[in-house]
CSV table of C-alpha atoms and ligand atoms in Angstrom, one decimal:
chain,number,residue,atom,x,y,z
A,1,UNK,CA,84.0,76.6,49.7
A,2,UNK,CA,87.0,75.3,51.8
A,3,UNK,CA,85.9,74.1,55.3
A,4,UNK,CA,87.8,76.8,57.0
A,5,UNK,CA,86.4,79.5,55.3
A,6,UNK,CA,82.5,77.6,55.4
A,7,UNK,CA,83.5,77.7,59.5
A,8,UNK,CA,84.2,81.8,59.4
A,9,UNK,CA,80.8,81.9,57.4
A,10,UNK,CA,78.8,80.6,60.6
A,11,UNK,CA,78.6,77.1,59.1
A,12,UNK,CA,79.2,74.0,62.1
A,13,UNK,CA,81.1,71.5,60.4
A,14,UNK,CA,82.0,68.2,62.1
A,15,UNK,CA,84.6,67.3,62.4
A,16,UNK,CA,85.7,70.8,62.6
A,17,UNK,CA,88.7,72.5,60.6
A,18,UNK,CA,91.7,71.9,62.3
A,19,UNK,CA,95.5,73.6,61.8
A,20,UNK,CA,97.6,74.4,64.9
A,21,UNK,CA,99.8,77.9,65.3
A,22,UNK,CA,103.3,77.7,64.9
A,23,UNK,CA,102.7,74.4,62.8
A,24,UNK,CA,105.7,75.2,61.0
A,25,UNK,CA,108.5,75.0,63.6
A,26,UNK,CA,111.6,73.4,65.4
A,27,UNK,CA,109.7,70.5,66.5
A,28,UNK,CA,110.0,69.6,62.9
A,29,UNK,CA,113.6,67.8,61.9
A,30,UNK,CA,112.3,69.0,58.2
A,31,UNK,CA,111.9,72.7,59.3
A,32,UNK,CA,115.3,72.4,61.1
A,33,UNK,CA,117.3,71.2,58.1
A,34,UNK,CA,115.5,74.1,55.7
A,35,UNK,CA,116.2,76.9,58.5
A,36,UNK,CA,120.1,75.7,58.7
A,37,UNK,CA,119.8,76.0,54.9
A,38,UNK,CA,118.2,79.0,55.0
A,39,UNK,CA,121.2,80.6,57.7
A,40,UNK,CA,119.3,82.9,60.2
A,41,UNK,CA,115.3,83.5,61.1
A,42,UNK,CA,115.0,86.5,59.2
A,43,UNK,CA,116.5,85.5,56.5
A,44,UNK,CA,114.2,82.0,55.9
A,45,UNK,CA,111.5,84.7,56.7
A,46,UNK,CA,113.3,86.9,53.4
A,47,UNK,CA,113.5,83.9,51.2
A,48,UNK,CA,110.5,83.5,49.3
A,49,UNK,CA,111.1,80.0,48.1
A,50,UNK,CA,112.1,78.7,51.9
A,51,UNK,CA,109.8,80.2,53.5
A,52,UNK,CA,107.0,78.6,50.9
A,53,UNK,CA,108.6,75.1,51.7
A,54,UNK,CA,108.4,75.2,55.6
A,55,UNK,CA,104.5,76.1,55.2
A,56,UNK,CA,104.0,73.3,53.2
A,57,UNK,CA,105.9,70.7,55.7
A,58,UNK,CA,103.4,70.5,58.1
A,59,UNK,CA,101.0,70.4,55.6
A,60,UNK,CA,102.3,67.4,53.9
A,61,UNK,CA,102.6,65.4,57.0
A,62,UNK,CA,99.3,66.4,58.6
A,63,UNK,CA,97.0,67.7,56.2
A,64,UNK,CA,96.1,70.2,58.5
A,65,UNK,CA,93.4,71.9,57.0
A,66,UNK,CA,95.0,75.3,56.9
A,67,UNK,CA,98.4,76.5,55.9
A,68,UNK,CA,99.5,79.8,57.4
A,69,UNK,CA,102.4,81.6,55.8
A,70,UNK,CA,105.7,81.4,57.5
A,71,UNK,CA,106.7,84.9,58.3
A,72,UNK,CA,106.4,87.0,61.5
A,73,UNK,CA,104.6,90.1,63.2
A,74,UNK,CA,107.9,91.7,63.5
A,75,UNK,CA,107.8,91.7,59.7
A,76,UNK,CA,106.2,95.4,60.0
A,77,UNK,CA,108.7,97.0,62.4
A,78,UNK,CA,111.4,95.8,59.5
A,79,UNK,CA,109.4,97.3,57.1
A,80,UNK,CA,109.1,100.0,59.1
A,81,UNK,CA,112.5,100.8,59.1
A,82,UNK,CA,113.2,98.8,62.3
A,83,UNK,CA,116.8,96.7,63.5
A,84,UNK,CA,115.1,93.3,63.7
A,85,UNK,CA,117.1,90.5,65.2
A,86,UNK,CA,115.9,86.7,66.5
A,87,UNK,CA,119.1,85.6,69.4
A,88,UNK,CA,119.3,81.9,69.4
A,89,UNK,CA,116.9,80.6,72.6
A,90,UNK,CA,116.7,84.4,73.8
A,91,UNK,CA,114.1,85.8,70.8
A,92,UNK,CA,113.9,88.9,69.3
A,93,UNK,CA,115.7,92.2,69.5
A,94,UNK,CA,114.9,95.6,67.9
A,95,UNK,CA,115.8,99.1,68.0
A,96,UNK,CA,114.0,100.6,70.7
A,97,UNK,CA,111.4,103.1,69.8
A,98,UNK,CA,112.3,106.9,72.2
A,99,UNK,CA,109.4,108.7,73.5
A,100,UNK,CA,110.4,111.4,70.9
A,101,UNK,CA,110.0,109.0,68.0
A,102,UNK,CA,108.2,111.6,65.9
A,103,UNK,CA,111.6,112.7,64.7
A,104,UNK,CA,112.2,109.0,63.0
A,105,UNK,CA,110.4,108.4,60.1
A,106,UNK,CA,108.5,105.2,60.2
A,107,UNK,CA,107.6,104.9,56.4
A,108,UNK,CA,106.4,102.0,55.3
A,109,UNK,CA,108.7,100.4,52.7
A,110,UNK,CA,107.1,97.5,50.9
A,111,UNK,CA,110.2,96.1,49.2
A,112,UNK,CA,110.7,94.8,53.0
A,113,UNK,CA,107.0,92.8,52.9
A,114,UNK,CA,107.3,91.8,49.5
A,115,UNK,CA,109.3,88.2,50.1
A,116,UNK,CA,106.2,87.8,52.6
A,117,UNK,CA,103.6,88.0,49.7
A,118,UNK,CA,105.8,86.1,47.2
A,119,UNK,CA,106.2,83.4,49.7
A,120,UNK,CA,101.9,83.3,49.8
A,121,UNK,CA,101.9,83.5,46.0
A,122,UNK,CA,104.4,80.5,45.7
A,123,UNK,CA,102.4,78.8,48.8
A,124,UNK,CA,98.9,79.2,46.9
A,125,UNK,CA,99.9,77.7,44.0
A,126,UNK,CA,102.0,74.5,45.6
A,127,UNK,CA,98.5,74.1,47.9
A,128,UNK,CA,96.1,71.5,47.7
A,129,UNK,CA,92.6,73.5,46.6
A,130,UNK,CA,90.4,72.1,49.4
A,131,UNK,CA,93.7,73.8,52.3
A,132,UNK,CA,93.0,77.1,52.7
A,133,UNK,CA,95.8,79.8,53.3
A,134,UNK,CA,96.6,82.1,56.0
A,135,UNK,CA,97.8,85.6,56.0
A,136,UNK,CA,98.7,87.4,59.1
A,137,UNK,CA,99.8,90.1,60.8
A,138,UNK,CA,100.6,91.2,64.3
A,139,UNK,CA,97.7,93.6,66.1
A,140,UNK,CA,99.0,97.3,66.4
A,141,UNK,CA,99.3,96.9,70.1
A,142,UNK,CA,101.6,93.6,70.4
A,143,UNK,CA,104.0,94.8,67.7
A,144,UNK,CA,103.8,98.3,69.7
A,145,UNK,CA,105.2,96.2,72.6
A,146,UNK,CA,108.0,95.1,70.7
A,147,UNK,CA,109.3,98.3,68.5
A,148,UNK,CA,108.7,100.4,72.4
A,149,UNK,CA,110.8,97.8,74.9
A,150,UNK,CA,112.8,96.4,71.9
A,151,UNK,CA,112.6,92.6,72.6
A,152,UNK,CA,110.0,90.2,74.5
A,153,UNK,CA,109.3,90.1,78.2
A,154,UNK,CA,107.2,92.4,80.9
A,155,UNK,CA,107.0,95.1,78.2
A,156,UNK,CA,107.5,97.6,81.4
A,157,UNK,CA,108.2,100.6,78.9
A,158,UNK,CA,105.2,99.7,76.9
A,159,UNK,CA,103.0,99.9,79.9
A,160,UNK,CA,104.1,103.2,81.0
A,161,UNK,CA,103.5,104.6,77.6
A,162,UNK,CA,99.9,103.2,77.5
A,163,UNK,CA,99.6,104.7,81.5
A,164,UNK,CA,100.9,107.9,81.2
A,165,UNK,CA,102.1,108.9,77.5
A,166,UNK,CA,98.5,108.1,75.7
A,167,UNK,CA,99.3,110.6,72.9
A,168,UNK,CA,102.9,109.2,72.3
A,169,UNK,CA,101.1,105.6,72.3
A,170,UNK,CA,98.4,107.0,69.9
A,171,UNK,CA,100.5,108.5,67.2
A,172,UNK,CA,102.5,105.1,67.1
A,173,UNK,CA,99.3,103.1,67.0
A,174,UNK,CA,98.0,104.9,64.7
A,175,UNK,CA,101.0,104.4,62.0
A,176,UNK,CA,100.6,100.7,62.7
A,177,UNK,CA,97.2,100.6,61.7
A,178,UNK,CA,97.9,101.9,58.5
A,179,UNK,CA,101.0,99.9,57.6
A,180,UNK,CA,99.0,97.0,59.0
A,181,UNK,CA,96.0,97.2,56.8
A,182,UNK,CA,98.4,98.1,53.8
A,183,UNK,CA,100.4,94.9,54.6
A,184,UNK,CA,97.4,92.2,55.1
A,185,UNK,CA,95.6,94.1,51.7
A,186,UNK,CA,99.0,93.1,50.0
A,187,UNK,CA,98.7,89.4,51.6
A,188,UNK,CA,95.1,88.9,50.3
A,189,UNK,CA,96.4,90.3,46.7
A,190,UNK,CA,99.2,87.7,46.9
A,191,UNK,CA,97.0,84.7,47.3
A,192,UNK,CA,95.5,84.7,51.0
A,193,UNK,CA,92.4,83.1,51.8
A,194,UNK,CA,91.7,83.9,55.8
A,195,UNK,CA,93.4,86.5,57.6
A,196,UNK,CA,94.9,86.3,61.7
A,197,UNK,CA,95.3,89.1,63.7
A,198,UNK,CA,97.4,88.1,66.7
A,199,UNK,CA,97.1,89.9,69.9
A,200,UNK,CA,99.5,87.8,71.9
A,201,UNK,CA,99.8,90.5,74.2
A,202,UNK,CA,96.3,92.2,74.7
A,203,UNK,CA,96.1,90.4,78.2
A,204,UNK,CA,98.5,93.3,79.5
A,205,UNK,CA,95.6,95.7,79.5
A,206,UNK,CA,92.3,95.9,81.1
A,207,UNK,CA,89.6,98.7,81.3
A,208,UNK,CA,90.1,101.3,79.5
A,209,UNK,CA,93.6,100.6,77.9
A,210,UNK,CA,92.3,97.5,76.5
A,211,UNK,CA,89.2,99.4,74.7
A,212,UNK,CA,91.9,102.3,73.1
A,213,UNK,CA,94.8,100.0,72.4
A,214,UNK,CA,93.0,96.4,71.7
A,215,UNK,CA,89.3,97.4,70.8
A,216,UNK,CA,89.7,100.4,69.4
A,217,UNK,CA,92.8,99.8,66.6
A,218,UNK,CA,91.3,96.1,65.5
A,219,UNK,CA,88.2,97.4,64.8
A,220,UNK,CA,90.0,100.5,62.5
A,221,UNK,CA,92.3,98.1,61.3
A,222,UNK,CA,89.4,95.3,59.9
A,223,UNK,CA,87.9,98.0,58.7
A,224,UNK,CA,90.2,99.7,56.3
A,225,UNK,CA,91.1,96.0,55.4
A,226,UNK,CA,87.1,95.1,54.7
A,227,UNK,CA,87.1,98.1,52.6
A,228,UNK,CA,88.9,96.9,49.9
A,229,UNK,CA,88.7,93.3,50.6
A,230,UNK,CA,85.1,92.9,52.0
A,231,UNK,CA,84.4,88.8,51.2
A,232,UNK,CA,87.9,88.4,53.3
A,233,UNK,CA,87.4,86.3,56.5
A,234,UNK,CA,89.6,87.6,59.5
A,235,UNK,CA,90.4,85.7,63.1
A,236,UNK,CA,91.6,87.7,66.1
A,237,UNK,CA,93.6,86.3,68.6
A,238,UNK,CA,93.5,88.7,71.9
A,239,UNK,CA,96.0,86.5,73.7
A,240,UNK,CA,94.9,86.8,77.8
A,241,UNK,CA,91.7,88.6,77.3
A,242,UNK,CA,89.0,86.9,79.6
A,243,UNK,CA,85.6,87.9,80.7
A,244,UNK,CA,83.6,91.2,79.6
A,245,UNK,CA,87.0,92.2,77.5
A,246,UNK,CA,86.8,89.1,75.9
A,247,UNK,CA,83.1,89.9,74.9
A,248,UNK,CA,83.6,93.2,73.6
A,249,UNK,CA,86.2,92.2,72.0
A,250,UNK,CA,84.1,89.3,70.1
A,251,UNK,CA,81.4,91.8,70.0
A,252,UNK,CA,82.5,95.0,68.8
A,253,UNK,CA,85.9,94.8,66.7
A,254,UNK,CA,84.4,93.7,63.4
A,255,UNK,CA,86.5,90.2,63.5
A,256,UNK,CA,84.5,87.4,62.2
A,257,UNK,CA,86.0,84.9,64.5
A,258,UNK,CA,87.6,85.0,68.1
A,259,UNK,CA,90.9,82.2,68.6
A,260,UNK,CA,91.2,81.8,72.4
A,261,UNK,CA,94.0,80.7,74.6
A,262,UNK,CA,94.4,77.9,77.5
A,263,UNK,CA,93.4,80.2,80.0
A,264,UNK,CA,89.4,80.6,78.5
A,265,UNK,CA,87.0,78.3,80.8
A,266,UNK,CA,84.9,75.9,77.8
A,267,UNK,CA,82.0,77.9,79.9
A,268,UNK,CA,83.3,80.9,78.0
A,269,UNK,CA,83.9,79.5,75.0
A,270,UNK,CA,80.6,78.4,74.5
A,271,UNK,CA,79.1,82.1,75.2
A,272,UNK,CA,81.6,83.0,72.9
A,273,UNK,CA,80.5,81.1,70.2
A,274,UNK,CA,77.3,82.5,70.5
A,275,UNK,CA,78.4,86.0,69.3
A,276,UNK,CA,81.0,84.2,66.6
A,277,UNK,CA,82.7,81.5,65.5
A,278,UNK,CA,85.3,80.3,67.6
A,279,UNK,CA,89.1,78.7,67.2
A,280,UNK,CA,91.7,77.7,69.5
A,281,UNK,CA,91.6,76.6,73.6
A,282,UNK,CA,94.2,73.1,73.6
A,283,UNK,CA,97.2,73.5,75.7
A,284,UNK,CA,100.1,73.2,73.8
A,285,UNK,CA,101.6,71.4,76.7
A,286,UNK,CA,98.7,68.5,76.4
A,287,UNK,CA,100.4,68.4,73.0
A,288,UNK,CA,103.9,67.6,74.8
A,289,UNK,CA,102.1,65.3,76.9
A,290,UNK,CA,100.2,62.8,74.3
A,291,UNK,CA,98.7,60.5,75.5
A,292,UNK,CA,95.8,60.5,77.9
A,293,UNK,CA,96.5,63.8,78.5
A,294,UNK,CA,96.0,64.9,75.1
A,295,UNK,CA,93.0,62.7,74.4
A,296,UNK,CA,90.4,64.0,77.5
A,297,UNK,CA,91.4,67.4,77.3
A,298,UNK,CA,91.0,67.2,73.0
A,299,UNK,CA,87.4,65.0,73.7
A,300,UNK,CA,86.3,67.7,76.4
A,301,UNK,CA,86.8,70.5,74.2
A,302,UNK,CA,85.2,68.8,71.1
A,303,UNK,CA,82.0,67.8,73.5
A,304,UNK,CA,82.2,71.5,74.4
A,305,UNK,CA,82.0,73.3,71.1
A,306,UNK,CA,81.1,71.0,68.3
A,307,UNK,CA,77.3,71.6,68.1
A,308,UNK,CA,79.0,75.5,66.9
A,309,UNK,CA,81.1,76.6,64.3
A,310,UNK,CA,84.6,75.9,65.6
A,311,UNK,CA,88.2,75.5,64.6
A,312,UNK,CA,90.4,73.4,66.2
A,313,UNK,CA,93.3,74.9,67.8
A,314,UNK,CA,95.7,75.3,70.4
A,315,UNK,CA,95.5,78.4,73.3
A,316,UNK,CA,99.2,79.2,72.0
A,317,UNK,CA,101.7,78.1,69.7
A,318,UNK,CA,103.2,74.7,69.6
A,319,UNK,CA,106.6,74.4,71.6
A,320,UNK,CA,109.9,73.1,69.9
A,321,UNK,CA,109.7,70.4,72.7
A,322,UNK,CA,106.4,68.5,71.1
A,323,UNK,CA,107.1,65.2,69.6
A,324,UNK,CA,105.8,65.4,66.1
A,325,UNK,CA,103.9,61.7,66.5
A,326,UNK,CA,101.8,63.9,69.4
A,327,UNK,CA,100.7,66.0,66.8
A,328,UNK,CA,100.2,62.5,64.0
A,329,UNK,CA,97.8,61.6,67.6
A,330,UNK,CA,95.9,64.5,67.9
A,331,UNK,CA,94.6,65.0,64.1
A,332,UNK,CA,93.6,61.4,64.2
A,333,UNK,CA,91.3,62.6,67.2
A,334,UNK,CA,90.0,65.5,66.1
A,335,UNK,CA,89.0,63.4,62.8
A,336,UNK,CA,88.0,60.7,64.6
A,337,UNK,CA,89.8,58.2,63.6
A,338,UNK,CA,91.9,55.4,65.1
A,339,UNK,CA,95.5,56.6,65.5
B,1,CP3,O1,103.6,78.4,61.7
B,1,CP3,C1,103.2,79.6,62.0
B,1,CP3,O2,102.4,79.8,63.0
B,1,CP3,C2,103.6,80.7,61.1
B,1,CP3,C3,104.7,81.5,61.5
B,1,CP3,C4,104.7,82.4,62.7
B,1,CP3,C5,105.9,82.7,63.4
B,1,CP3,N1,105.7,83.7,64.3
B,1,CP3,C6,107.2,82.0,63.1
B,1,CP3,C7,108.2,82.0,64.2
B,1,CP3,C8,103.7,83.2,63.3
B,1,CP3,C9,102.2,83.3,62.9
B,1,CP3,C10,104.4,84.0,64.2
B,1,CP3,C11,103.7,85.1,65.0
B,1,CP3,C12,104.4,85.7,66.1
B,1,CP3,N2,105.7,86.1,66.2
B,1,CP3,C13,103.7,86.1,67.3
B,1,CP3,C14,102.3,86.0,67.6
B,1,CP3,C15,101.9,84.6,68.1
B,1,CP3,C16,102.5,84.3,69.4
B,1,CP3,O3,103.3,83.4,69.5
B,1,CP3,O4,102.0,84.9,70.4
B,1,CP3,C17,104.7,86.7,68.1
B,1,CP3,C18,104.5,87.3,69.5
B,1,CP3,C19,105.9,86.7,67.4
B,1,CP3,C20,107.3,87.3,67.8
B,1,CP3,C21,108.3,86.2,68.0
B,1,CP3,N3,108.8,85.5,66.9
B,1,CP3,C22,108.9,85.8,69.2
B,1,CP3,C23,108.6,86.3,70.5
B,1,CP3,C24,109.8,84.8,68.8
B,1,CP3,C25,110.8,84.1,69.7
B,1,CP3,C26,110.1,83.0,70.5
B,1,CP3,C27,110.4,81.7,69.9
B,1,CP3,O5,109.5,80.8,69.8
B,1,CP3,O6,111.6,81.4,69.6
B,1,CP3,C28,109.7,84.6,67.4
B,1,CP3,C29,110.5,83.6,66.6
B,1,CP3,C30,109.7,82.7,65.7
B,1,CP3,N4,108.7,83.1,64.9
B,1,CP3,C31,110.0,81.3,65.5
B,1,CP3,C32,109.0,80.9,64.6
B,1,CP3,C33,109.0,79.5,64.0
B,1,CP3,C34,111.1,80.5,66.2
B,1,CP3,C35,112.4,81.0,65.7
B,1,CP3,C36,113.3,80.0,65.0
B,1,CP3,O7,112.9,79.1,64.2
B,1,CP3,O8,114.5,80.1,65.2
């Protein structure tokens, strides 16, 4: 078995499996020179054969023990039926979703998803045997965020829908469920390994909200996924989540292991990994840094959660900013050897 996937089965293995989001990105001149080839985001995302080679890049550099396919959350709102748009240093833009939305239809059309499992199939087959390969998808409620205030920022509208239009917020969760498990079921056909949920914006609800809109979809969603696929290992990443949320989250959702961001205290993490398996915790900006920096905060969390199963990880995506040697450093200390 791959070490990634021995990790999801409960297994400690030391050194731990290590692959870092956003691996594929514009801190790589490599990914730059394919994207300009490729013309816009969406359309490297669309291109089977491109989006194949920028998940191998980081791959052959690092040997990260993970790939995960290039692609995007937003891919479901497109496949949906959704304008999708990525502005140069502004991020996306969509069609914004109306309260009345009932009136669109938001079918599912898998000719949009399909360059997304092609690019796995093509990925799978380029991979070494021993790197495992990651399928994803964005968790009902972030990608709600998006299609409701139509781009990335306080997701105002999104809150108010979740305050005081539940049954508006429902019906749309409830379509993104579904297209969701149809999606990562197609992923795993294709060639996936491990599946990621990613939560990036769970942290905006607490209480209540966060057990109907974060809780409440993951667990439906992992299970009409474990249905069909029931070996298939899935990490969820409730970005901002912290104390008894966190818990529940770990506890009751179904997910076989929990990535957390910069903000959980190694305290946590270690409770955490009592219930499962966990991922994640370096600040990406450590990874900027180098260094020093970069080397205590790496050692603390590997003192912190090695004696567990663990993946190594960051608390968020890598930033365009990061010197790629930073990133040559910090595998070298994870794997203990001298850089
Ligand atoms: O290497 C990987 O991690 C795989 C590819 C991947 C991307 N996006 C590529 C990407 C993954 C797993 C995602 C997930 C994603 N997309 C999330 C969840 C994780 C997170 O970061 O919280 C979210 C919220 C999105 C939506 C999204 N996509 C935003 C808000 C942006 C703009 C911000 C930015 O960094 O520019 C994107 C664009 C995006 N997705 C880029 C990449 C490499 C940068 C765009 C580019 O290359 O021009």
């Amino acid at each position: 078995m791959r070490k990634l996937e021995q990790t999801l089965s409960g297994i400690t293995n030391s050194p731990p499996p290590l692959w870092l989001m956003r691996q594929a990105g514009r801190y790589l001149p490599e990914y730059k020179a394919t994207r300009a080839q490729a013309g816009s985001f969406m359309d490297l995302c669309l291109n089977p054969t491109l989006a194949a080679e920028v998940t191998l890049q980081p791959i052959r550099r690092y040997g990260f023990d993970a790939a995960i396919i290039f692609s995007d959350i937003l891919i479901i709102p497109y496949a949906l039926g959704h304008k999708v748009e990525f502005i140069e240093g502004e991020g996306p833009r969509l069609s914004k979703l109306p309260e009345q939305f009932q009136q669109w239809r938001l079918e599912l059309n898998p000719k949009n998803y399909q360059p997304t499992c092609d690019a796995i199939g093509k990925t799978r087959a380029l991979l070494p045997v021993e790197t495992s390969l990651i399928g994803f998808c964005g968790a009902p409620w972030t990608v709600a965020c998006y299609m409701i205030d139509g781009r990335g920022g306080a997701f105002r509208q999104s809150k108010l829908w979740a305050a005081n239009q539940p049954q508006v917020l429902e019906k749309l969760i409830e379509i993104l469920i579904q297209a969701s498990a149809e999606y990562l079921l197609a992923q795993v056909q294709a060639g996936a390994n491990v599946l990621q949920i990613f939560d990036s914006h769970a942290g905006l609800l607490q209480g209540e909200a966060f057990k109907n809109y974060v809780i409440e979809p993951t667990k439906q969603l992992i299970a009409l996924v474990k249905a069909k696929a029931p070996a298939i290992k899935i990490i969820g990443f409730p970005r901002g989540a912290t104390g008894v949320e966190l818990e529940e989250y770990a506890t009751t959702t179904g997910i076989d292991a929990v990535s957390l961001d910069t903000h959980v205290p190694l305290s946590q993490a270690q409770k955490i990994q009592k219930i499962k398996p966990v991922q994640g915790l370096l600040n990406p900006t450590s990874l900027v840094a180098g260094g020093k920096t970069l080397a205590d905060e790496t050692h603390a969390i590997l003192r912190s959660l090695s004696d567990g199963p663990f993946i190594f990880n960051l608390g968020h995506g890598i930033t365009p900013d990061t010197p790629p040697e930073h990133v040559a450093e910090l595998v070298a200390l994870v794997r203990n050897q001298t850089p």
